[in-house]
Amino acid sequence: MALIGPLIEKLLPKGSITLRTPGKEPSTYGKGGGKHLTVRFTDRKVGFEILRNPRLGFGEAYMDGRLIIEDGSILDLLEMVVGANRWEHGGAGRKALKKGKFKLKRLFRRNDASRSRRNVAHHYDLKDDLYEAFLDDDRQYSCAYYTDPANSLEQAQEDKKAHIAAKLYLQPGQKVLDIGCGWGGMALYLNRVADVDVLGITLSEEQLKVARRRADETGVSDRVRFELIDYRQLEGQFDRIVSVGMFEHVGAAHYDEFFAACHRLLKPDGVMLLHTIGKLGKAGDPDPFTDKWVFPGYHLPSLSQMSAASEKVRLIASDVETLRLHYAYTLREWLKRFTASRERMVKLYDERFFRIWEFYLAGGIVMFESGSACNYQVQYIRDRNAVPITRDYMAQAEERYRKLGSAPAKPSSRNMKSRAAEPVK
């Protein structure tokens, strides 16, 4: 307690926390004047493990039920701590949070094709019930686009697809490559609203089964195809390339390789849209809890890292948009739906699994609201004449796609259960 107290004092310029540990009287830390929470450690080792590596030890203590918030939620505690140490302000508190054994060299871990496939399976080849618990019906597992924070998740995800499609400057009959196609929602959407042919590629066997079945059931499997293949092994060229929520898995050591492959796969007059979580300012270490328990091998790029790698192959960043808060709104809705399904998730997995994902979703919220995370949408072209000289075409296309996309897309994810949807061991 004598060691953990100074850390809390450093982290909390406002608010207070009462700590309860076995065999000791409760102690309150923080300057007060704001929210107050009571936190209980179930054993004396918890404090030492948090001190040794705050970002990992804190999450693992909550995951194992050894850290309990007695009068609030894990989101309340994270909002208190991270919200008091916002990225914009820097300061000693943020430095204290970064203490630990997570070394910078891990940024350059190799993500070869076989390891990439294992990492994808770890996260995506899980039971369908998990993703159905918190995603929208189209199963869009990436940042939504909120034209109004009051919009539903379903509306925001439809608007996200229209926003991305508009930046691709699509023409009927073009061939589109979707790198990291997920459960097929984006590929099917582009075909439906823009009359294009799409090849979606993934490393997840379970996502592939669902995507192919959706194409079959909507009668477009001749125009929307899905394959289990690494982007590095793909041949041919495409009029358009889209990649949503996949670049986070590429790894910093492979950025040059990724953009070289995209340059090779994109026709000379082609257009590419890359949508990825990123870091404000310079890139740093991956979060050790997320890397260990949820997304092994991930890395969030800075804009400068993306620029440096794409410039080497002369891809022109023709449009850049930073989505600052949209993922926070998305994650809040995901967490709300996930916690509402707690009983079902615990029965399907166990309490520990539920707390891992609860911590992951709550941590994502504060990362986008107060931390260094954002979303980048970057449009790339090989030829400066590939798109109109003003952005007007984007707004016009987006309005058109929203009207076309408002028609219900079937089947919904409620009917997308994989026949072999068991975790990959």
CSV table of C-alpha atoms in Angstrom, one decimal:
chain,number,residue,atom,x,y,z
A,1,MET,CA,0.0,0.0,0.0
A,2,ALA,CA,2.9,2.3,0.8
A,3,LEU,CA,4.1,1.8,-2.8
A,4,ILE,CA,0.8,1.9,-4.7
A,5,GLY,CA,-0.4,5.1,-2.9
A,6,PRO,CA,2.2,7.4,-4.5
A,7,LEU,CA,1.3,6.0,-8.0
A,8,ILE,CA,-2.4,6.8,-7.5
A,9,GLU,CA,-1.5,10.3,-6.2
A,10,LYS,CA,0.5,10.9,-9.4
A,11,LEU,CA,-2.3,9.6,-11.6
A,12,LEU,CA,-5.2,11.5,-10.0
A,13,PRO,CA,-5.0,15.3,-10.1
A,14,LYS,CA,-8.7,15.1,-9.4
A,15,GLY,CA,-10.9,12.5,-7.7
A,16,SER,CA,-10.0,9.8,-5.2
A,17,ILE,CA,-9.7,6.1,-4.8
A,18,THR,CA,-10.1,4.1,-1.6
A,19,LEU,CA,-8.1,0.9,-1.6
A,20,ARG,CA,-9.0,-2.1,0.4
A,21,THR,CA,-6.5,-5.0,0.8
A,22,PRO,CA,-6.5,-8.1,3.0
A,23,GLY,CA,-5.4,-7.5,6.6
A,24,LYS,CA,-5.1,-3.7,6.3
A,25,GLU,CA,-7.3,-0.7,7.0
A,26,PRO,CA,-8.8,1.0,3.9
A,27,SER,CA,-6.7,3.9,2.6
A,28,THR,CA,-7.9,6.8,0.4
A,29,TYR,CA,-5.6,8.4,-2.2
A,30,GLY,CA,-6.1,11.3,-4.6
A,31,LYS,CA,-6.7,15.0,-4.3
A,32,GLY,CA,-10.5,14.6,-4.2
A,33,GLY,CA,-12.9,17.1,-5.8
A,34,GLY,CA,-14.2,14.6,-8.3
A,35,LYS,CA,-15.4,11.0,-8.7
A,36,HIS,CA,-14.7,8.6,-5.9
A,37,LEU,CA,-14.3,4.8,-6.3
A,38,THR,CA,-13.6,2.0,-3.9
A,39,VAL,CA,-11.2,-0.7,-5.3
A,40,ARG,CA,-10.5,-4.0,-3.5
A,41,PHE,CA,-7.4,-6.1,-4.0
A,42,THR,CA,-8.1,-9.8,-3.1
A,43,ASP,CA,-4.5,-10.5,-2.3
A,44,ARG,CA,-1.4,-8.5,-1.4
A,45,LYS,CA,0.5,-9.3,-4.6
A,46,VAL,CA,-1.9,-7.3,-6.8
A,47,GLY,CA,-0.3,-4.0,-5.9
A,48,PHE,CA,3.2,-5.2,-6.6
A,49,GLU,CA,2.2,-6.6,-10.0
A,50,ILE,CA,0.5,-3.3,-11.0
A,51,LEU,CA,3.6,-1.4,-9.9
A,52,ARG,CA,5.9,-3.6,-11.9
A,53,ASN,CA,3.9,-3.2,-15.1
A,54,PRO,CA,0.8,-1.0,-14.7
A,55,ARG,CA,-0.7,-1.5,-18.2
A,56,LEU,CA,-0.4,-5.3,-18.0
A,57,GLY,CA,-0.7,-5.9,-14.3
A,58,PHE,CA,-3.9,-3.8,-13.9
A,59,GLY,CA,-5.7,-5.6,-16.7
A,60,GLU,CA,-4.6,-9.1,-15.6
A,61,ALA,CA,-5.7,-8.4,-12.0
A,62,TYR,CA,-9.1,-7.4,-13.3
A,63,MET,CA,-9.3,-10.3,-15.7
A,64,ASP,CA,-8.6,-12.8,-12.8
A,65,GLY,CA,-11.0,-11.2,-10.4
A,66,ARG,CA,-8.3,-10.1,-8.1
A,67,LEU,CA,-9.1,-6.4,-8.6
A,68,ILE,CA,-12.7,-5.5,-7.9
A,69,ILE,CA,-14.4,-2.2,-8.3
A,70,GLU,CA,-17.0,-2.2,-5.5
A,71,ASP,CA,-19.0,0.9,-6.4
A,72,GLY,CA,-18.7,1.2,-10.1
A,73,SER,CA,-17.5,-0.5,-13.3
A,74,ILE,CA,-14.1,-1.0,-14.9
A,75,LEU,CA,-15.0,1.7,-17.4
A,76,ASP,CA,-15.6,4.1,-14.4
A,77,LEU,CA,-12.1,3.4,-13.1
A,78,LEU,CA,-10.4,3.7,-16.5
A,79,GLU,CA,-12.2,7.0,-17.3
A,80,MET,CA,-11.0,8.4,-13.9
A,81,VAL,CA,-7.4,7.4,-14.5
A,82,VAL,CA,-6.9,7.9,-18.2
A,83,GLY,CA,-9.3,10.9,-18.4
A,84,ALA,CA,-7.1,12.7,-15.9
A,85,ASN,CA,-4.0,12.0,-18.0
A,86,ARG,CA,-5.1,12.9,-21.5
A,87,TRP,CA,-2.7,12.5,-24.4
A,88,GLU,CA,-3.0,16.2,-25.3
A,89,HIS,CA,-1.7,17.2,-21.9
A,90,GLY,CA,1.2,14.7,-21.5
A,91,GLY,CA,2.6,14.9,-18.0
A,92,ALA,CA,4.0,12.6,-15.3
A,93,GLY,CA,0.8,10.6,-15.0
A,94,ARG,CA,1.1,9.3,-18.6
A,95,LYS,CA,4.8,8.4,-18.0
A,96,ALA,CA,3.8,6.4,-14.9
A,97,LEU,CA,1.2,4.5,-17.0
A,98,LYS,CA,3.9,3.5,-19.5
A,99,LYS,CA,6.2,2.0,-17.0
A,100,GLY,CA,6.9,-1.7,-17.6
A,101,LYS,CA,8.8,-4.4,-19.4
A,102,PHE,CA,7.3,-3.9,-22.8
A,103,LYS,CA,10.2,-3.2,-25.0
A,104,LEU,CA,10.3,-1.0,-28.2
A,105,LYS,CA,11.9,-3.9,-30.1
A,106,ARG,CA,8.5,-5.6,-30.1
A,107,LEU,CA,7.3,-3.1,-32.6
A,108,PHE,CA,9.5,-4.9,-35.1
A,109,ARG,CA,8.3,-8.4,-34.5
A,110,ARG,CA,8.0,-10.4,-37.7
A,111,ASN,CA,4.5,-11.1,-38.9
A,112,ASP,CA,5.2,-13.6,-41.6
A,113,ALA,CA,2.3,-15.3,-43.4
A,114,SER,CA,2.0,-18.3,-41.0
A,115,ARG,CA,2.2,-16.1,-37.9
A,116,SER,CA,-0.3,-13.7,-39.3
A,117,ARG,CA,-2.7,-16.5,-39.9
A,118,ARG,CA,-2.3,-17.8,-36.3
A,119,ASN,CA,-2.8,-14.3,-34.9
A,120,VAL,CA,-6.0,-13.8,-37.0
A,121,ALA,CA,-7.4,-17.2,-35.9
A,122,HIS,CA,-6.8,-16.3,-32.2
A,123,HIS,CA,-9.1,-13.3,-32.4
A,124,TYR,CA,-11.6,-13.9,-35.3
A,125,ASP,CA,-12.1,-17.7,-35.3
A,126,LEU,CA,-14.2,-17.6,-32.2
A,127,LYS,CA,-17.9,-18.6,-31.7
A,128,ASP,CA,-20.3,-16.6,-33.7
A,129,ASP,CA,-22.3,-15.8,-30.5
A,130,LEU,CA,-19.5,-13.6,-29.3
A,131,TYR,CA,-19.6,-11.2,-32.2
A,132,GLU,CA,-23.4,-11.4,-32.5
A,133,ALA,CA,-23.6,-10.1,-28.9
A,134,PHE,CA,-22.2,-6.7,-29.6
A,135,LEU,CA,-21.8,-6.0,-33.4
A,136,ASP,CA,-24.5,-4.7,-35.8
A,137,ASP,CA,-26.4,-7.1,-38.0
A,138,ASP,CA,-23.9,-6.6,-40.9
A,139,ARG,CA,-21.2,-7.5,-38.4
A,140,GLN,CA,-19.0,-4.5,-39.1
A,141,TYR,CA,-16.1,-5.0,-36.7
A,142,SER,CA,-14.5,-1.6,-37.2
A,143,CYS,CA,-15.0,2.1,-36.4
A,144,ALA,CA,-18.5,3.3,-37.4
A,145,TYR,CA,-19.1,6.8,-38.8
A,146,TYR,CA,-21.4,9.0,-36.7
A,147,THR,CA,-22.9,11.9,-38.6
A,148,ASP,CA,-24.8,12.4,-35.3
A,149,PRO,CA,-23.6,11.0,-32.0
A,150,ALA,CA,-27.3,10.1,-31.3
A,151,ASN,CA,-27.4,7.7,-34.3
A,152,SER,CA,-27.9,4.0,-33.7
A,153,LEU,CA,-24.9,1.7,-34.3
A,154,GLU,CA,-26.7,0.2,-37.3
A,155,GLN,CA,-27.1,3.7,-38.9
A,156,ALA,CA,-23.5,4.6,-38.1
A,157,GLN,CA,-22.1,1.5,-39.7
A,158,GLU,CA,-24.2,2.0,-42.8
A,159,ASP,CA,-22.9,5.6,-43.0
A,160,LYS,CA,-19.3,4.3,-42.5
A,161,LYS,CA,-19.7,2.0,-45.6
A,162,ALA,CA,-21.1,4.9,-47.6
A,163,HIS,CA,-18.3,7.2,-46.4
A,164,ILE,CA,-15.6,4.8,-47.5
A,165,ALA,CA,-17.3,3.8,-50.8
A,166,ALA,CA,-17.5,7.5,-51.7
A,167,LYS,CA,-13.7,7.9,-51.4
A,168,LEU,CA,-13.1,5.0,-53.8
A,169,TYR,CA,-14.5,7.0,-56.7
A,170,LEU,CA,-16.2,3.8,-58.0
A,171,GLN,CA,-17.4,3.2,-61.5
A,172,PRO,CA,-19.7,0.3,-62.6
A,173,GLY,CA,-18.0,-2.9,-63.6
A,174,GLN,CA,-14.7,-2.1,-61.9
A,175,LYS,CA,-12.7,-4.8,-60.1
A,176,VAL,CA,-12.2,-4.1,-56.4
A,177,LEU,CA,-9.9,-5.9,-53.9
A,178,ASP,CA,-11.0,-5.9,-50.2
A,179,ILE,CA,-7.9,-6.7,-48.1
A,180,GLY,CA,-9.1,-8.2,-44.8
A,181,CYS,CA,-12.7,-8.6,-45.8
A,182,GLY,CA,-14.1,-9.8,-42.5
A,183,TRP,CA,-17.5,-11.4,-42.8
A,184,GLY,CA,-18.0,-9.9,-46.2
A,185,GLY,CA,-20.2,-6.9,-45.4
A,186,MET,CA,-18.1,-4.2,-47.1
A,187,ALA,CA,-17.6,-6.3,-50.3
A,188,LEU,CA,-21.3,-7.1,-50.6
A,189,TYR,CA,-22.2,-3.4,-49.9
A,190,LEU,CA,-19.9,-2.1,-52.7
A,191,ASN,CA,-21.3,-4.5,-55.2
A,192,ARG,CA,-24.9,-3.5,-54.2
A,193,VAL,CA,-24.5,0.2,-54.3
A,194,ALA,CA,-21.8,0.7,-57.0
A,195,ASP,CA,-22.3,-2.3,-59.4
A,196,VAL,CA,-18.7,-3.5,-59.0
A,197,ASP,CA,-17.0,-6.9,-58.8
A,198,VAL,CA,-15.2,-7.6,-55.6
A,199,LEU,CA,-12.6,-10.0,-54.4
A,200,GLY,CA,-12.4,-10.2,-50.6
A,201,ILE,CA,-9.4,-11.9,-49.0
A,202,THR,CA,-9.0,-13.0,-45.4
A,203,LEU,CA,-6.9,-15.2,-43.2
A,204,SER,CA,-9.8,-16.3,-41.0
A,205,GLU,CA,-11.4,-19.6,-42.0
A,206,GLU,CA,-14.6,-18.9,-40.1
A,207,GLN,CA,-15.0,-15.5,-41.6
A,208,LEU,CA,-14.5,-17.0,-45.1
A,209,LYS,CA,-17.3,-19.5,-44.6
A,210,VAL,CA,-19.7,-16.8,-43.5
A,211,ALA,CA,-18.7,-14.4,-46.3
A,212,ARG,CA,-19.1,-17.1,-49.0
A,213,ARG,CA,-22.4,-18.2,-47.7
A,214,ARG,CA,-23.7,-14.6,-47.6
A,215,ALA,CA,-22.7,-14.1,-51.3
A,216,ASP,CA,-24.4,-17.3,-52.2
A,217,GLU,CA,-27.6,-16.5,-50.3
A,218,THR,CA,-27.8,-13.0,-51.9
A,219,GLY,CA,-27.2,-14.4,-55.4
A,220,VAL,CA,-24.0,-12.5,-56.1
A,221,SER,CA,-21.3,-15.1,-55.7
A,222,ASP,CA,-20.4,-14.7,-59.4
A,223,ARG,CA,-19.5,-11.1,-58.7
A,224,VAL,CA,-18.4,-11.1,-55.1
A,225,ARG,CA,-15.8,-13.7,-54.3
A,226,PHE,CA,-13.9,-14.5,-51.2
A,227,GLU,CA,-10.6,-16.3,-50.8
A,228,LEU,CA,-8.4,-17.5,-47.9
A,229,ILE,CA,-5.1,-15.9,-49.0
A,230,ASP,CA,-2.4,-13.5,-47.7
A,231,TYR,CA,-2.2,-10.2,-49.6
A,232,ARG,CA,1.5,-10.9,-50.2
A,233,GLN,CA,0.6,-14.0,-52.2
A,234,LEU,CA,-2.0,-12.4,-54.4
A,235,GLU,CA,-1.5,-11.8,-58.1
A,236,GLY,CA,-3.2,-9.5,-60.7
A,237,GLN,CA,-4.3,-5.9,-60.6
A,238,PHE,CA,-7.4,-4.1,-59.5
A,239,ASP,CA,-9.1,-0.8,-60.3
A,240,ARG,CA,-9.7,-0.2,-56.6
A,241,ILE,CA,-8.4,-1.5,-53.3
A,242,VAL,CA,-10.1,-1.1,-49.9
A,243,SER,CA,-8.8,-2.2,-46.6
A,244,VAL,CA,-10.8,-1.7,-43.4
A,245,GLY,CA,-9.5,-2.6,-39.9
A,246,MET,CA,-6.8,-4.9,-41.3
A,247,PHE,CA,-3.7,-2.7,-41.3
A,248,GLU,CA,-3.5,-2.9,-37.5
A,249,HIS,CA,-2.4,-6.6,-37.9
A,250,VAL,CA,0.3,-5.9,-40.5
A,251,GLY,CA,3.1,-5.0,-38.0
A,252,ALA,CA,5.6,-2.1,-38.3
A,253,ALA,CA,8.3,-4.4,-39.7
A,254,HIS,CA,6.0,-5.1,-42.7
A,255,TYR,CA,4.8,-1.7,-43.7
A,256,ASP,CA,7.1,-1.4,-46.6
A,257,GLU,CA,6.1,-4.8,-47.8
A,258,PHE,CA,2.4,-4.0,-47.4
A,259,PHE,CA,2.5,-0.8,-49.5
A,260,ALA,CA,4.7,-2.4,-52.1
A,261,ALA,CA,2.1,-5.1,-52.5
A,262,CYS,CA,-0.7,-2.5,-52.8
A,263,HIS,CA,1.3,-0.6,-55.4
A,264,ARG,CA,1.8,-3.8,-57.4
A,265,LEU,CA,-1.9,-4.8,-57.1
A,266,LEU,CA,-3.3,-1.4,-57.9
A,267,LYS,CA,-3.7,-0.4,-61.6
A,268,PRO,CA,-1.9,2.8,-62.6
A,269,ASP,CA,-5.1,4.8,-62.6
A,270,GLY,CA,-6.4,3.0,-59.5
A,271,VAL,CA,-7.6,4.3,-56.1
A,272,MET,CA,-7.1,2.8,-52.7
A,273,LEU,CA,-8.7,3.6,-49.4
A,274,LEU,CA,-7.0,2.5,-46.2
A,275,HIS,CA,-9.0,2.7,-42.9
A,276,THR,CA,-7.1,1.9,-39.8
A,277,ILE,CA,-6.8,2.6,-36.1
A,278,GLY,CA,-3.7,4.8,-35.6
A,279,LYS,CA,-1.8,6.8,-33.1
A,280,LEU,CA,-1.8,10.6,-32.7
A,281,GLY,CA,1.8,11.8,-32.7
A,282,LYS,CA,4.5,9.2,-32.9
A,283,ALA,CA,3.8,5.5,-32.6
A,284,GLY,CA,4.6,3.7,-29.4
A,285,ASP,CA,4.5,0.3,-27.9
A,286,PRO,CA,1.4,-1.9,-28.3
A,287,ASP,CA,-0.8,-2.1,-25.2
A,288,PRO,CA,0.7,-5.2,-23.5
A,289,PHE,CA,-2.7,-6.5,-22.2
A,290,THR,CA,-4.4,-6.3,-25.7
A,291,ASP,CA,-1.3,-7.8,-27.4
A,292,LYS,CA,-1.2,-10.7,-24.9
A,293,TRP,CA,-4.8,-11.6,-24.5
A,294,VAL,CA,-6.8,-10.2,-27.4
A,295,PHE,CA,-4.9,-9.1,-30.5
A,296,PRO,CA,-1.5,-10.8,-30.7
A,297,GLY,CA,1.0,-9.2,-33.0
A,298,TYR,CA,-0.9,-5.9,-33.6
A,299,HIS,CA,0.6,-2.5,-34.0
A,300,LEU,CA,-1.1,0.9,-34.3
A,301,PRO,CA,0.7,3.1,-36.9
A,302,SER,CA,1.4,6.8,-36.7
A,303,LEU,CA,0.5,8.9,-39.7
A,304,SER,CA,4.3,9.5,-40.2
A,305,GLN,CA,4.9,5.7,-40.4
A,306,MET,CA,2.2,5.2,-43.0
A,307,SER,CA,3.6,8.1,-45.0
A,308,ALA,CA,7.2,7.0,-44.9
A,309,ALA,CA,6.3,3.5,-46.1
A,310,SER,CA,3.9,4.6,-48.8
A,311,GLU,CA,6.2,7.3,-50.1
A,312,LYS,CA,8.9,4.6,-50.9
A,313,VAL,CA,6.7,3.1,-53.6
A,314,ARG,CA,5.4,6.6,-54.8
A,315,LEU,CA,1.8,6.1,-53.6
A,316,ILE,CA,0.3,9.6,-53.3
A,317,ALA,CA,-1.8,10.3,-50.2
A,318,SER,CA,-4.5,12.2,-52.1
A,319,ASP,CA,-6.9,12.5,-49.1
A,320,VAL,CA,-6.4,12.1,-45.4
A,321,GLU,CA,-9.1,12.2,-42.7
A,322,THR,CA,-8.6,11.7,-38.9
A,323,LEU,CA,-11.6,10.3,-37.1
A,324,ARG,CA,-11.0,11.4,-33.6
A,325,LEU,CA,-14.0,10.3,-31.6
A,326,HIS,CA,-16.1,8.0,-33.9
A,327,TYR,CA,-14.5,4.8,-32.5
A,328,ALA,CA,-15.3,5.9,-28.9
A,329,TYR,CA,-19.0,6.2,-29.8
A,330,THR,CA,-18.7,2.8,-31.5
A,331,LEU,CA,-17.0,1.1,-28.6
A,332,ARG,CA,-19.5,2.5,-26.1
A,333,GLU,CA,-22.3,0.9,-28.0
A,334,TRP,CA,-20.4,-2.4,-28.3
A,335,LEU,CA,-19.6,-2.4,-24.5
A,336,LYS,CA,-23.3,-1.7,-23.7
A,337,ARG,CA,-24.4,-4.6,-25.8
A,338,PHE,CA,-21.7,-6.9,-24.6
A,339,THR,CA,-22.4,-6.3,-20.9
A,340,ALA,CA,-26.1,-6.8,-21.6
A,341,SER,CA,-25.2,-10.3,-22.8
A,342,ARG,CA,-23.0,-11.1,-19.8
A,343,GLU,CA,-25.0,-14.1,-18.7
A,344,ARG,CA,-24.9,-15.6,-22.1
A,345,MET,CA,-21.1,-14.9,-22.5
A,346,VAL,CA,-20.2,-16.4,-19.2
A,347,LYS,CA,-22.2,-19.5,-20.0
A,348,LEU,CA,-20.6,-19.7,-23.5
A,349,TYR,CA,-17.1,-19.2,-22.1
A,350,ASP,CA,-16.5,-18.2,-18.5
A,351,GLU,CA,-16.2,-15.2,-16.2
A,352,ARG,CA,-12.5,-14.7,-17.0
A,353,PHE,CA,-13.2,-14.5,-20.7
A,354,PHE,CA,-16.0,-12.0,-20.1
A,355,ARG,CA,-13.7,-9.8,-18.0
A,356,ILE,CA,-11.0,-9.9,-20.7
A,357,TRP,CA,-13.3,-8.6,-23.3
A,358,GLU,CA,-15.0,-6.1,-21.0
A,359,PHE,CA,-11.6,-4.7,-20.1
A,360,TYR,CA,-10.6,-4.6,-23.8
A,361,LEU,CA,-13.7,-2.7,-24.9
A,362,ALA,CA,-13.6,-0.3,-21.9
A,363,GLY,CA,-9.9,0.3,-22.5
A,364,GLY,CA,-10.7,1.1,-26.1
A,365,ILE,CA,-13.2,3.8,-25.1
A,366,VAL,CA,-10.8,5.7,-22.9
A,367,MET,CA,-8.0,5.2,-25.5
A,368,PHE,CA,-10.0,7.1,-28.1
A,369,GLU,CA,-11.5,9.7,-25.7
A,370,SER,CA,-8.4,10.6,-23.7
A,371,GLY,CA,-5.5,8.5,-25.0
A,372,SER,CA,-3.4,8.6,-28.2
A,373,ALA,CA,-5.7,6.6,-30.5
A,374,CYS,CA,-7.6,7.7,-33.5
A,375,ASN,CA,-8.8,6.4,-36.8
A,376,TYR,CA,-7.1,7.3,-40.1
A,377,GLN,CA,-8.8,7.1,-43.5
A,378,VAL,CA,-6.1,7.6,-46.2
A,379,GLN,CA,-6.9,7.6,-49.9
A,380,TYR,CA,-3.9,6.6,-52.1
A,381,ILE,CA,-3.4,6.9,-55.9
A,382,ARG,CA,-0.6,6.1,-58.2
A,383,ASP,CA,-1.3,8.9,-60.7
A,384,ARG,CA,-2.2,12.4,-59.6
A,385,ASN,CA,-4.9,12.5,-62.3
A,386,ALA,CA,-6.7,9.5,-61.0
A,387,VAL,CA,-9.4,11.4,-59.1
A,388,PRO,CA,-11.1,14.8,-59.6
A,389,ILE,CA,-9.2,17.9,-58.3
A,390,THR,CA,-11.8,18.8,-55.6
A,391,ARG,CA,-13.5,16.6,-53.0
A,392,ASP,CA,-17.0,17.4,-54.2
A,393,TYR,CA,-17.3,14.0,-55.8
A,394,MET,CA,-17.0,12.4,-52.4
A,395,ALA,CA,-20.0,14.2,-50.9
A,396,GLN,CA,-22.1,13.6,-54.0
A,397,ALA,CA,-21.3,9.9,-54.0
A,398,GLU,CA,-21.8,9.5,-50.3
A,399,GLU,CA,-25.3,11.0,-50.5
A,400,ARG,CA,-26.2,8.6,-53.3
A,401,TYR,CA,-24.8,5.6,-51.5
A,402,ARG,CA,-26.7,6.4,-48.4
A,403,LYS,CA,-30.0,6.3,-50.3
A,404,LEU,CA,-29.0,3.1,-52.1
A,405,GLY,CA,-27.7,1.5,-49.0
A,406,SER,CA,-30.9,2.2,-46.9
A,407,ALA,CA,-32.5,-0.8,-48.5
A,408,PRO,CA,-32.2,-3.8,-46.1
A,409,ALA,CA,-29.2,-6.1,-46.9
A,410,LYS,CA,-30.0,-9.8,-46.4
A,411,PRO,CA,-29.2,-12.1,-44.9
A,412,SER,CA,-28.4,-10.4,-41.6
A,413,SER,CA,-25.7,-11.7,-39.2
A,414,ARG,CA,-28.5,-13.3,-37.1
A,415,ASN,CA,-28.7,-15.9,-39.9
A,416,MET,CA,-24.9,-16.1,-40.5
A,417,LYS,CA,-24.0,-18.8,-38.0
A,418,SER,CA,-21.0,-20.8,-39.2
A,419,ARG,CA,-21.6,-24.5,-39.3
A,420,ALA,CA,-18.2,-25.0,-37.7
A,421,ALA,CA,-18.0,-22.0,-35.5
A,422,GLU,CA,-15.8,-23.4,-32.7
A,423,PRO,CA,-12.6,-21.7,-31.3
A,424,VAL,CA,-9.4,-22.6,-33.0
A,425,LYS,CA,-7.2,-24.3,-30.5
